[in-house]
Short mmCIF file of C-alpha atoms (C1' of nucleotides) in Angstrom, two decimals:
data_model
loop_
_atom_site.label_atom_id
_atom_site.label_comp_id
_atom_site.label_asym_id
_atom_site.label_seq_id
_atom_site.Cartn_x
_atom_site.Cartn_y
_atom_site.Cartn_z
CA MET A 263 -58.33 51.46 93.79
CA ASN A 264 -57.64 50.99 97.47
CA ALA A 265 -53.88 50.70 97.41
CA ASN A 266 -51.77 53.71 96.77
CA LYS A 267 -48.83 52.88 94.60
CA ILE A 268 -48.93 49.72 92.52
CA PRO A 269 -45.58 48.44 91.20
CA ASP A 270 -45.18 48.65 87.45
CA ILE A 271 -44.31 44.99 87.27
CA ILE A 272 -47.83 44.15 88.44
CA ILE A 273 -49.41 46.57 85.97
CA GLY A 274 -47.46 44.80 83.26
CA ARG A 275 -49.04 41.46 84.09
CA LEU A 276 -52.64 42.69 84.15
CA PRO A 277 -52.97 42.95 80.34
CA VAL A 278 -51.74 39.35 80.10
CA TYR A 279 -54.41 38.22 82.56
CA LEU A 280 -56.99 40.24 80.68
CA ARG A 281 -56.04 38.71 77.35
CA ALA A 282 -56.27 35.19 78.77
CA LEU A 283 -59.61 35.92 80.45
CA GLN A 284 -61.09 37.28 77.23
CA HIS A 285 -59.89 34.16 75.48
CA MET A 286 -61.58 31.98 78.10
CA GLN A 287 -64.74 34.02 77.75
CA ASP A 288 -64.67 33.52 73.98
CA MET A 289 -64.46 29.79 74.68
CA GLY A 290 -67.64 30.04 76.72
CA LEU A 291 -66.16 29.68 80.20
CA LYS A 292 -67.91 31.53 83.02
CA THR A 293 -65.60 31.23 86.02
CA THR A 294 -61.96 30.48 86.62
CA SER A 295 -59.50 30.11 89.49
CA SER A 296 -56.09 31.59 90.16
CA GLN A 297 -54.80 28.07 89.59
CA GLU A 298 -56.32 27.71 86.14
CA LEU A 299 -55.48 31.23 85.01
CA GLY A 300 -51.95 30.75 86.27
CA GLU A 301 -51.45 27.63 84.22
CA ARG A 302 -52.62 29.44 81.12
CA VAL A 303 -50.28 32.38 81.45
CA GLY A 304 -47.36 30.66 83.15
CA ILE A 305 -47.55 32.52 86.46
CA SER A 306 -48.06 31.06 89.94
CA ALA A 307 -51.55 31.02 91.41
CA ALA A 308 -50.32 32.84 94.50
CA GLN A 309 -48.95 35.67 92.44
CA ILE A 310 -52.14 36.06 90.48
CA ARG A 311 -54.20 36.25 93.65
CA LYS A 312 -51.79 38.74 95.12
CA ASP A 313 -51.75 40.91 92.00
CA ILE A 314 -55.52 40.99 91.71
CA SER A 315 -56.07 41.61 95.41
CA GLN A 316 -54.10 44.86 95.13
CA PHE A 317 -57.20 46.37 93.57
CA GLY A 318 -60.05 44.80 95.50
CA GLU A 319 -61.72 41.54 96.41
CA PHE A 320 -62.93 40.29 93.07
CA GLY A 321 -63.09 36.56 93.80
CA LYS A 322 -65.15 34.22 95.94
CA GLN A 323 -63.73 31.58 98.22
CA GLY A 324 -64.60 28.13 97.01
CA THR A 325 -65.60 29.17 93.50
CA GLY A 326 -62.91 31.48 92.19
CA TYR A 327 -63.47 34.44 89.87
CA SER A 328 -66.34 35.31 87.58
CA ILE A 329 -64.60 35.80 84.24
CA GLU A 330 -67.01 38.48 83.10
CA TYR A 331 -66.68 40.45 86.33
CA LEU A 332 -62.91 40.15 86.48
CA ILE A 333 -62.61 41.32 82.87
CA LYS A 334 -64.76 44.32 83.71
CA GLN A 335 -62.63 45.17 86.73
CA LEU A 336 -59.33 44.78 84.89
CA ARG A 337 -60.56 46.95 82.04
CA GLU A 338 -61.44 49.67 84.50
CA ILE A 339 -58.12 49.39 86.31
CA LEU A 340 -56.16 49.56 83.05
CA LYS A 341 -58.48 52.32 81.78
CA VAL A 342 -59.44 50.33 78.71
CA ASP A 343 -63.12 50.44 79.62
CA ARG A 344 -63.12 53.14 76.92
CA ILE A 345 -61.62 53.66 73.44
CA TRP A 346 -58.30 55.46 73.15
CA ASP A 347 -57.53 57.27 69.92
CA MET A 348 -54.07 56.67 68.52
CA VAL A 349 -51.90 57.91 65.67
CA ILE A 350 -49.28 56.07 63.65
CA VAL A 351 -46.14 57.89 62.55
CA GLY A 352 -44.28 56.25 59.69
CA ALA A 353 -46.11 54.59 56.81
CA GLY A 354 -43.51 51.99 55.85
CA ASP A 355 -44.09 48.25 55.91
CA MET A 356 -44.50 48.21 59.67
CA GLY A 357 -46.80 51.23 59.64
CA HIS A 358 -48.95 49.48 57.06
CA ALA A 359 -49.10 46.26 59.05
CA VAL A 360 -50.05 48.12 62.20
CA ALA A 361 -52.64 50.21 60.37
CA ASN A 362 -54.25 47.08 58.95
CA TYR A 363 -54.17 45.17 62.23
CA GLN A 364 -57.71 44.28 63.30
CA GLY A 365 -56.97 43.50 66.93
CA PHE A 366 -57.05 46.97 68.44
CA SER A 367 -60.75 47.81 68.53
CA ASP A 368 -61.85 45.24 71.09
CA ARG A 369 -58.84 45.90 73.28
CA GLY A 370 -59.60 49.57 73.78
CA PHE A 371 -57.85 51.34 70.91
CA SER A 372 -58.68 53.06 67.65
CA ILE A 373 -56.35 54.48 65.01
CA VAL A 374 -57.40 57.96 63.89
CA ALA A 375 -54.51 59.20 61.73
CA ILE A 376 -51.30 58.15 60.00
CA PHE A 377 -48.40 60.45 59.18
CA ASP A 378 -45.30 60.23 57.01
CA ASN A 379 -42.70 62.76 55.97
CA ASP A 380 -42.35 61.33 52.47
CA LYS A 381 -44.33 63.70 50.23
CA SER A 382 -44.81 60.95 47.66
CA LYS A 383 -46.72 58.90 50.24
CA VAL A 384 -48.84 61.77 51.54
CA GLY A 385 -52.38 61.48 50.22
CA GLN A 386 -52.12 57.75 49.57
CA LYS A 387 -54.55 55.39 51.26
CA ILE A 388 -53.95 52.66 53.81
CA GLY A 389 -57.26 50.91 54.27
CA GLN A 390 -59.66 53.71 55.11
CA PHE A 391 -56.90 56.10 56.21
CA THR A 392 -55.20 58.75 54.13
CA ILE A 393 -51.53 59.31 54.90
CA GLU A 394 -51.03 62.83 56.19
CA ASP A 395 -47.98 65.08 56.02
CA SER A 396 -45.69 65.01 59.07
CA GLU A 397 -45.44 68.80 58.85
CA THR A 398 -49.04 69.08 59.93
CA MET A 399 -48.66 66.41 62.61
CA VAL A 400 -48.19 68.46 65.76
CA ASN A 401 -51.20 70.66 65.21
CA ARG A 402 -53.32 67.79 63.99
CA ILE A 403 -52.57 65.69 67.06
CA LYS A 404 -53.30 68.63 69.31
CA SER A 405 -56.66 69.25 67.67
CA LEU A 406 -57.54 65.55 67.83
CA ASP A 407 -56.38 65.50 71.48
CA VAL A 408 -54.61 62.19 70.97
CA LYS A 409 -52.47 60.84 73.83
CA ILE A 410 -51.10 57.64 72.32
CA ALA A 411 -48.80 57.20 69.32
CA MET A 412 -47.20 54.27 67.57
CA LEU A 413 -43.82 55.09 66.17
CA SER A 414 -42.73 53.16 63.07
CA VAL A 415 -40.11 55.46 61.57
CA PRO A 416 -36.41 54.63 61.03
CA ALA A 417 -34.27 54.67 64.16
CA SER A 418 -32.43 57.74 62.93
CA ALA A 419 -35.64 59.80 63.01
CA ALA A 420 -37.26 58.29 66.08
CA GLN A 421 -36.04 60.68 68.78
CA ALA A 422 -36.90 63.80 66.78
CA VAL A 423 -40.38 62.48 66.03
CA ALA A 424 -40.85 61.47 69.66
CA ASP A 425 -39.96 65.02 70.70
CA GLN A 426 -42.60 66.38 68.33
CA LEU A 427 -45.16 63.90 69.62
CA MET A 428 -44.56 65.00 73.19
CA GLN A 429 -44.83 68.61 72.13
CA ALA A 430 -48.21 67.71 70.66
CA GLY A 431 -49.35 66.27 73.98
CA VAL A 432 -48.71 62.56 73.43
CA ARG A 433 -48.08 60.74 76.70
CA ALA A 434 -47.64 57.14 75.61
CA ILE A 435 -45.48 55.88 72.76
CA LEU A 436 -45.31 52.37 71.38
CA ASN A 437 -41.90 52.44 69.74
CA TYR A 438 -41.19 50.12 66.83
CA ALA A 439 -37.91 51.85 66.05
CA PRO A 440 -34.88 49.94 67.36
CA ILE A 441 -33.55 52.67 69.61
CA SER A 442 -33.97 53.78 73.22
CA LEU A 443 -35.95 57.00 73.49
CA ASN A 444 -35.22 59.78 75.91
CA VAL A 445 -38.42 60.96 77.52
CA PRO A 446 -39.43 62.71 80.77
CA ASN A 447 -41.08 60.42 83.29
CA ASN A 448 -44.59 61.67 82.68
CA VAL A 449 -44.34 60.04 79.26
CA LYS A 450 -44.44 56.25 78.93
CA VAL A 451 -42.65 54.25 76.25
CA GLN A 452 -42.97 50.59 75.35
CA TYR A 453 -40.53 48.98 72.97
CA ILE A 454 -41.18 46.48 70.20
CA ASP A 455 -37.88 45.47 68.65
CA PRO A 456 -37.91 41.97 67.21
CA SER A 457 -34.11 41.71 67.18
CA THR A 458 -33.92 42.53 70.87
CA HIS A 459 -36.53 39.92 71.66
CA LEU A 460 -34.72 37.36 69.54
CA GLN A 461 -31.36 38.09 71.15
CA ARG A 462 -32.92 37.45 74.51
CA MET A 463 -33.65 33.90 73.41
CA THR A 464 -30.43 32.98 71.59
CA TYR A 465 -28.55 33.04 74.89
CA TYR A 466 -30.45 29.87 75.84
CA LEU A 467 -29.96 28.02 72.56
CA MET B 260 -18.62 32.95 81.41
CA ASN B 261 -17.35 32.62 84.96
CA ALA B 262 -20.68 32.69 86.81
CA ASN B 263 -22.93 29.70 86.75
CA LYS B 264 -26.53 30.76 86.51
CA ILE B 265 -27.33 34.23 85.23
CA PRO B 266 -30.83 35.57 86.01
CA ASP B 267 -33.05 35.98 82.98
CA ILE B 268 -33.72 39.59 83.89
CA ILE B 269 -30.04 40.35 83.27
CA ILE B 270 -30.04 38.46 79.98
CA GLY B 271 -32.99 40.58 78.95
CA ARG B 272 -31.04 43.81 79.43
CA LEU B 273 -27.98 42.74 77.47
CA PRO B 274 -29.61 43.16 74.03
CA VAL B 275 -30.62 46.68 75.07
CA TYR B 276 -27.03 47.49 76.00
CA LEU B 277 -25.83 45.95 72.77
CA ARG B 278 -28.25 47.99 70.69
CA ALA B 279 -27.18 51.22 72.39
CA LEU B 280 -23.50 50.37 72.01
CA GLN B 281 -23.89 49.66 68.32
CA HIS B 282 -25.66 52.97 67.97
CA MET B 283 -22.78 54.75 69.71
CA GLN B 284 -20.32 52.95 67.47
CA ASP B 285 -22.26 54.09 64.40
CA MET B 286 -21.91 57.62 65.73
CA GLY B 287 -18.14 57.18 65.82
CA LEU B 288 -17.66 56.86 69.58
CA LYS B 289 -14.82 54.64 70.77
CA THR B 290 -15.31 54.32 74.52
CA THR B 291 -18.12 54.78 77.00
CA SER B 292 -18.77 54.52 80.73
CA SER B 293 -21.46 52.79 82.77
CA GLN B 294 -22.70 56.31 83.53
CA GLU B 295 -23.11 57.32 79.88
CA LEU B 296 -24.55 54.00 78.76
CA GLY B 297 -26.95 54.09 81.67
CA GLU B 298 -28.27 57.51 80.71
CA ARG B 299 -28.90 56.31 77.18
CA VAL B 300 -30.88 53.24 78.13
CA GLY B 301 -32.47 54.52 81.33
CA ILE B 302 -30.74 52.14 83.73
CA SER B 303 -28.50 52.99 86.67
CA ALA B 304 -24.74 52.95 86.19
CA ALA B 305 -24.34 50.57 89.13
CA GLN B 306 -26.69 48.08 87.58
CA ILE B 307 -24.93 48.17 84.24
CA ARG B 308 -21.57 47.54 85.87
CA LYS B 309 -23.05 44.71 87.89
CA ASP B 310 -24.73 43.13 84.89
CA ILE B 311 -21.62 43.27 82.73
CA SER B 312 -19.34 42.04 85.50
CA GLN B 313 -21.33 38.80 85.70
CA PHE B 314 -19.51 37.72 82.56
CA GLY B 315 -16.00 39.08 83.02
CA GLU B 316 -13.94 42.20 83.52
CA PHE B 317 -14.52 44.06 80.28
CA GLY B 318 -13.83 47.61 81.46
CA LYS B 319 -10.87 49.63 82.63
CA GLN B 320 -10.82 51.78 85.75
CA GLY B 321 -10.50 55.41 84.87
CA THR B 322 -11.45 55.06 81.22
CA GLY B 323 -14.54 52.87 81.07
CA TYR B 324 -15.37 50.38 78.32
CA SER B 325 -14.07 50.05 74.78
CA ILE B 326 -17.28 50.07 72.73
CA GLU B 327 -15.90 47.74 70.09
CA TYR B 328 -14.66 45.24 72.66
CA LEU B 329 -17.82 45.33 74.75
CA ILE B 330 -19.93 44.78 71.62
CA LYS B 331 -17.80 41.79 70.73
CA GLN B 332 -18.17 40.34 74.21
CA LEU B 333 -21.93 40.88 74.38
CA ARG B 334 -22.40 39.30 70.98
CA GLU B 335 -20.53 36.25 72.15
CA ILE B 336 -22.48 36.04 75.40
CA LEU B 337 -25.80 36.34 73.58
CA LYS B 338 -24.57 33.96 70.87
CA VAL B 339 -25.19 36.49 68.12
CA ASP B 340 -21.56 36.40 67.02
CA ARG B 341 -23.02 34.22 64.27
CA ILE B 342 -26.08 34.25 61.98
CA TRP B 343 -29.18 32.35 63.08
CA ASP B 344 -31.56 31.10 60.42
CA MET B 345 -35.23 31.78 61.07
CA VAL B 346 -38.58 30.94 59.51
CA ILE B 347 -41.78 32.98 59.44
CA VAL B 348 -45.12 31.23 59.76
CA GLY B 349 -48.08 33.27 58.56
CA ALA B 350 -47.87 35.49 55.48
CA GLY B 351 -50.46 38.09 56.43
CA ASP B 352 -49.75 41.79 56.85
CA MET B 353 -47.51 41.18 59.84
CA GLY B 354 -45.69 38.33 58.14
CA HIS B 355 -45.05 40.60 55.16
CA ALA B 356 -43.75 43.43 57.33
CA VAL B 357 -41.43 41.10 59.22
CA ALA B 358 -40.22 39.48 55.98
CA ASN B 359 -39.40 42.88 54.53
CA TYR B 360 -37.73 44.18 57.68
CA GLN B 361 -34.11 45.06 56.97
CA GLY B 362 -32.91 45.14 60.56
CA PHE B 363 -32.23 41.46 61.19
CA SER B 364 -29.05 40.80 59.26
CA ASP B 365 -26.69 42.95 61.30
CA ARG B 366 -28.21 41.76 64.57
CA GLY B 367 -27.47 38.11 63.98
CA PHE B 368 -30.51 36.77 62.12
CA SER B 369 -31.50 35.69 58.64
CA ILE B 370 -34.89 34.64 57.32
CA VAL B 371 -34.72 31.46 55.25
CA ALA B 372 -38.35 30.48 54.63
CA ILE B 373 -41.95 31.66 54.96
CA PHE B 374 -44.97 29.41 55.33
CA ASP B 375 -48.74 29.86 55.07
CA ASN B 376 -51.62 27.41 55.07
CA ASP B 377 -53.61 29.43 52.50
CA LYS B 378 -53.11 27.59 49.21
CA SER B 379 -53.85 30.75 47.25
CA LYS B 380 -50.82 32.42 48.85
CA VAL B 381 -48.47 29.47 48.40
CA GLY B 382 -46.06 30.16 45.56
CA GLN B 383 -46.44 33.94 45.78
CA LYS B 384 -43.38 36.06 46.40
CA ILE B 385 -42.50 38.29 49.34
CA GLY B 386 -39.31 40.07 48.37
CA GLN B 387 -36.95 37.28 47.40
CA PHE B 388 -38.90 34.63 49.30
CA THR B 389 -41.54 32.30 47.94
CA ILE B 390 -44.35 31.44 50.32
CA GLU B 391 -44.31 27.72 51.06
CA ASP B 392 -47.13 25.39 52.04
CA SER B 393 -47.58 24.82 55.79
CA GLU B 394 -48.09 21.15 55.09
CA THR B 395 -44.44 20.85 54.14
CA MET B 396 -43.30 22.97 57.07
CA VAL B 397 -42.23 20.39 59.63
CA ASN B 398 -40.00 18.44 57.27
CA ARG B 399 -38.64 21.59 55.68
CA ILE B 400 -37.67 23.08 59.03
CA LYS B 401 -36.04 19.83 60.05
CA SER B 402 -34.00 19.67 56.88
CA LEU B 403 -32.99 23.33 57.21
CA ASP B 404 -32.16 22.68 60.88
CA VAL B 405 -33.79 25.95 61.92
CA LYS B 406 -34.14 26.66 65.64
CA ILE B 407 -35.94 30.02 65.62
CA ALA B 408 -39.40 30.87 64.29
CA MET B 409 -41.53 33.98 64.10
CA LEU B 410 -45.19 33.25 64.47
CA SER B 411 -47.58 35.63 62.73
CA VAL B 412 -50.70 33.53 62.38
CA PRO B 413 -54.12 34.25 63.92
CA ALA B 414 -54.42 33.58 67.65
CA SER B 415 -56.78 30.68 66.98
CA ALA B 416 -54.05 28.81 65.08
CA ALA B 417 -51.03 29.82 67.14
CA GLN B 418 -50.86 26.94 69.62
CA ALA B 419 -51.27 24.27 66.96
CA VAL B 420 -48.58 25.86 64.81
CA ALA B 421 -46.30 26.24 67.82
CA ASP B 422 -46.72 22.52 68.54
CA GLN B 423 -45.68 21.73 64.98
CA LEU B 424 -42.70 24.06 65.20
CA MET B 425 -41.50 22.33 68.35
CA GLN B 426 -41.97 18.98 66.68
CA ALA B 427 -39.73 20.28 63.90
CA GLY B 428 -37.02 21.16 66.40
CA VAL B 429 -37.67 24.88 66.88
CA ARG B 430 -36.47 26.06 70.29
CA ALA B 431 -37.24 29.80 70.21
CA ILE B 432 -40.48 31.42 69.10
CA LEU B 433 -41.16 35.10 68.62
CA ASN B 434 -44.93 35.14 68.93
CA TYR B 435 -46.88 37.93 67.22
CA ALA B 436 -50.19 36.20 67.91
CA PRO B 437 -52.07 37.71 70.87
CA ILE B 438 -52.22 34.57 72.98
CA SER B 439 -50.09 32.86 75.62
CA LEU B 440 -48.41 29.74 74.31
CA ASN B 441 -47.96 26.56 76.25
CA VAL B 442 -44.43 25.28 75.79
CA PRO B 443 -42.03 23.05 77.74
CA ASN B 444 -39.24 24.93 79.46
CA ASN B 445 -36.58 23.95 76.98
CA VAL B 446 -38.42 26.15 74.47
CA LYS B 447 -38.31 29.94 74.79
CA VAL B 448 -41.11 32.28 73.76
CA GLN B 449 -41.09 36.05 73.47
CA TYR B 450 -44.33 37.93 72.97
CA ILE B 451 -45.03 40.89 70.73
CA ASP B 452 -48.61 42.01 71.24
CA PRO B 453 -49.15 45.71 70.62
CA SER B 454 -52.44 45.80 72.54
CA THR B 455 -50.81 44.33 75.62
CA HIS B 456 -48.02 46.90 75.44
CA LEU B 457 -50.53 49.70 74.99
CA GLN B 458 -52.65 48.53 77.91
CA ARG B 459 -49.59 48.65 80.08
CA MET B 460 -49.36 52.38 79.41
CA THR B 461 -52.99 53.44 79.63
CA TYR B 462 -52.98 52.73 83.36
CA TYR B 463 -50.73 55.75 83.77
CA LEU B 464 -52.71 58.13 81.55
"C1'" DT C 251 0.35 62.35 89.82
"C1'" DA C 252 -4.69 63.45 90.15
"C1'" DG C 253 -8.94 62.29 88.38
"C1'" DA C 254 -11.98 59.00 86.75
"C1'" DT C 255 -14.27 54.80 86.68
"C1'" DT C 256 -14.39 49.98 87.30
"C1'" DG C 257 -15.64 45.65 89.90
"C1'" DT C 258 -17.42 44.15 94.12
"C1'" DT C 259 -19.25 44.06 98.77
"C1'" DA C 260 -22.76 44.96 101.99
"C1'" DA C 261 -27.06 47.13 102.79
"C1'" DT C 262 -31.43 48.04 101.21
"C1'" DC C 263 -35.29 47.41 98.84
"C1'" DG C 264 -38.84 44.87 96.47
"C1'" DA C 265 -41.02 40.69 94.64
"C1'" DT C 266 -42.37 35.95 95.07
"C1'" DT C 267 -43.84 32.00 97.47
"C1'" DA C 268 -45.78 29.17 101.05
"C1'" DA C 269 -49.15 28.56 104.21
"C1'" DC C 270 -53.51 29.00 106.21
"C1'" DA C 271 -57.64 31.15 108.37
"C1'" DA C 272 -61.77 32.76 106.44
"C1'" DT C 273 -65.60 31.68 103.92
"C1'" DC C 274 -68.30 30.63 99.81
"C1'" DT D 160 -71.81 19.85 105.52
"C1'" DA D 161 -67.34 18.99 103.04
"C1'" DG D 162 -64.51 20.66 99.56
"C1'" DA D 163 -62.56 24.32 97.24
"C1'" DT D 164 -60.44 28.58 96.76
"C1'" DT D 165 -59.81 33.24 98.05
"C1'" DG D 166 -57.23 37.14 100.38
"C1'" DT D 167 -53.54 37.96 103.32
"C1'" DT D 168 -49.60 37.33 106.36
"C1'" DA D 169 -45.00 36.07 107.20
"C1'" DA D 170 -40.96 34.00 105.34
"C1'" DT D 171 -38.04 33.58 101.66
"C1'" DC D 172 -35.83 34.80 97.82
"C1'" DG D 173 -33.82 37.86 94.47
"C1'" DA D 174 -32.67 42.38 92.53
"C1'" DT D 175 -31.08 47.05 93.02
"C1'" DT D 176 -28.43 50.61 95.03
"C1'" DA D 177 -24.82 52.84 97.58
"C1'" DA D 178 -20.29 53.04 98.68
"C1'" DC D 179 -15.52 52.48 98.10
"C1'" DA D 180 -11.00 50.14 97.50
"C1'" DA D 181 -8.50 49.08 93.51
"C1'" DT D 182 -6.37 50.74 89.66
"C1'" DC D 183 -6.05 52.61 84.98
#
DNA sequence: TAGATTGTTAATCGATTAACAATC
DNA sequence: TAGATTGTTAATCGATTAACAATC
């Protein structure tokens, strides 16, 4: 990284570029251009070049970008050139769907544990995982040294669970609960709330 | 609405305000200020006042905003002062989780049909819904006059299904498939891809 | 009234786009 | 070489913040 402080809005676009590049690679393409990539993701070619050039000179004039090389660079930049362990908290319908989702492993993530506070669920299986008791969560996460959690508990419990997660050393939370979390700024939160996404579209209907 | 063209970035924050306000209302609060609301959602008070004032003068100097009134106004602005019918396409784990999600009804949405192209799933029940055949989808959506769809099919099928949905008159797609969709600009797409959200956080770890 | 808070203006800050020399 | 496309600069555009008169 040669630049010092990259705006978050740029960081947010890199995973979208990476996803599109991996898709192109799966289709057998070897090189691409800012033009072509831009059309695929709906972003201007100039912006893509500018975003990428924040981190180095990864392209070649006249020919564009090697897809394989650019993927490698983006994975390093985003720190997904490794596998991050994650936990899921909340084994409801959403927790089940997330636990069964097959798309994490080749994007840099691996689920290692699932917790729920419902004693009747503890011990049950989801795929190859056994649901663990929330009471043991903090110590378990500490011993596993996990930094990323997915939160699929009811909104009413989300903040309390988030506080526990942070106490256990978690630094990134993907929050499926429909509520804004209060966290210090060394902890990152991303929100997945289908209603919020839908309401952002109804305005235009 | 007294302003002409509201930036999309403002529209995107309104559902977050609305969610927080409804939460405050559930807690029994009657009024709030831009300061308090801002602390809850992590946005500056000035920005909240500016955003809201794009649409009218909904507050009172000295006392702030009536939560009930501001909720009513935001729901009107976002057009969720009504119930929007939606369909789900793809009855896998994610389709099941979304179909069973209880949070839509009091946010302005109602699921009316679920489709899958797997004949062995067609006819099966998810809650009170019966999975319908994708082959009948276009005509069924037309006759139901549905404008919003949630797409939970594999990435490889997503674009083709999206094309069908648009043909059926769908104008807003909540896309759970990890791929960028190509749509004309009278159709809105929102993306829910957990890996992309996670990769946006790993950069900071 | 005195205190609080809005709505709005102007200033600042940041992001996007257009254009093009460099060069593969 | 000629054509294509990058990386980068400068110009433009848009969003955020600070400040404060208005007023409840």
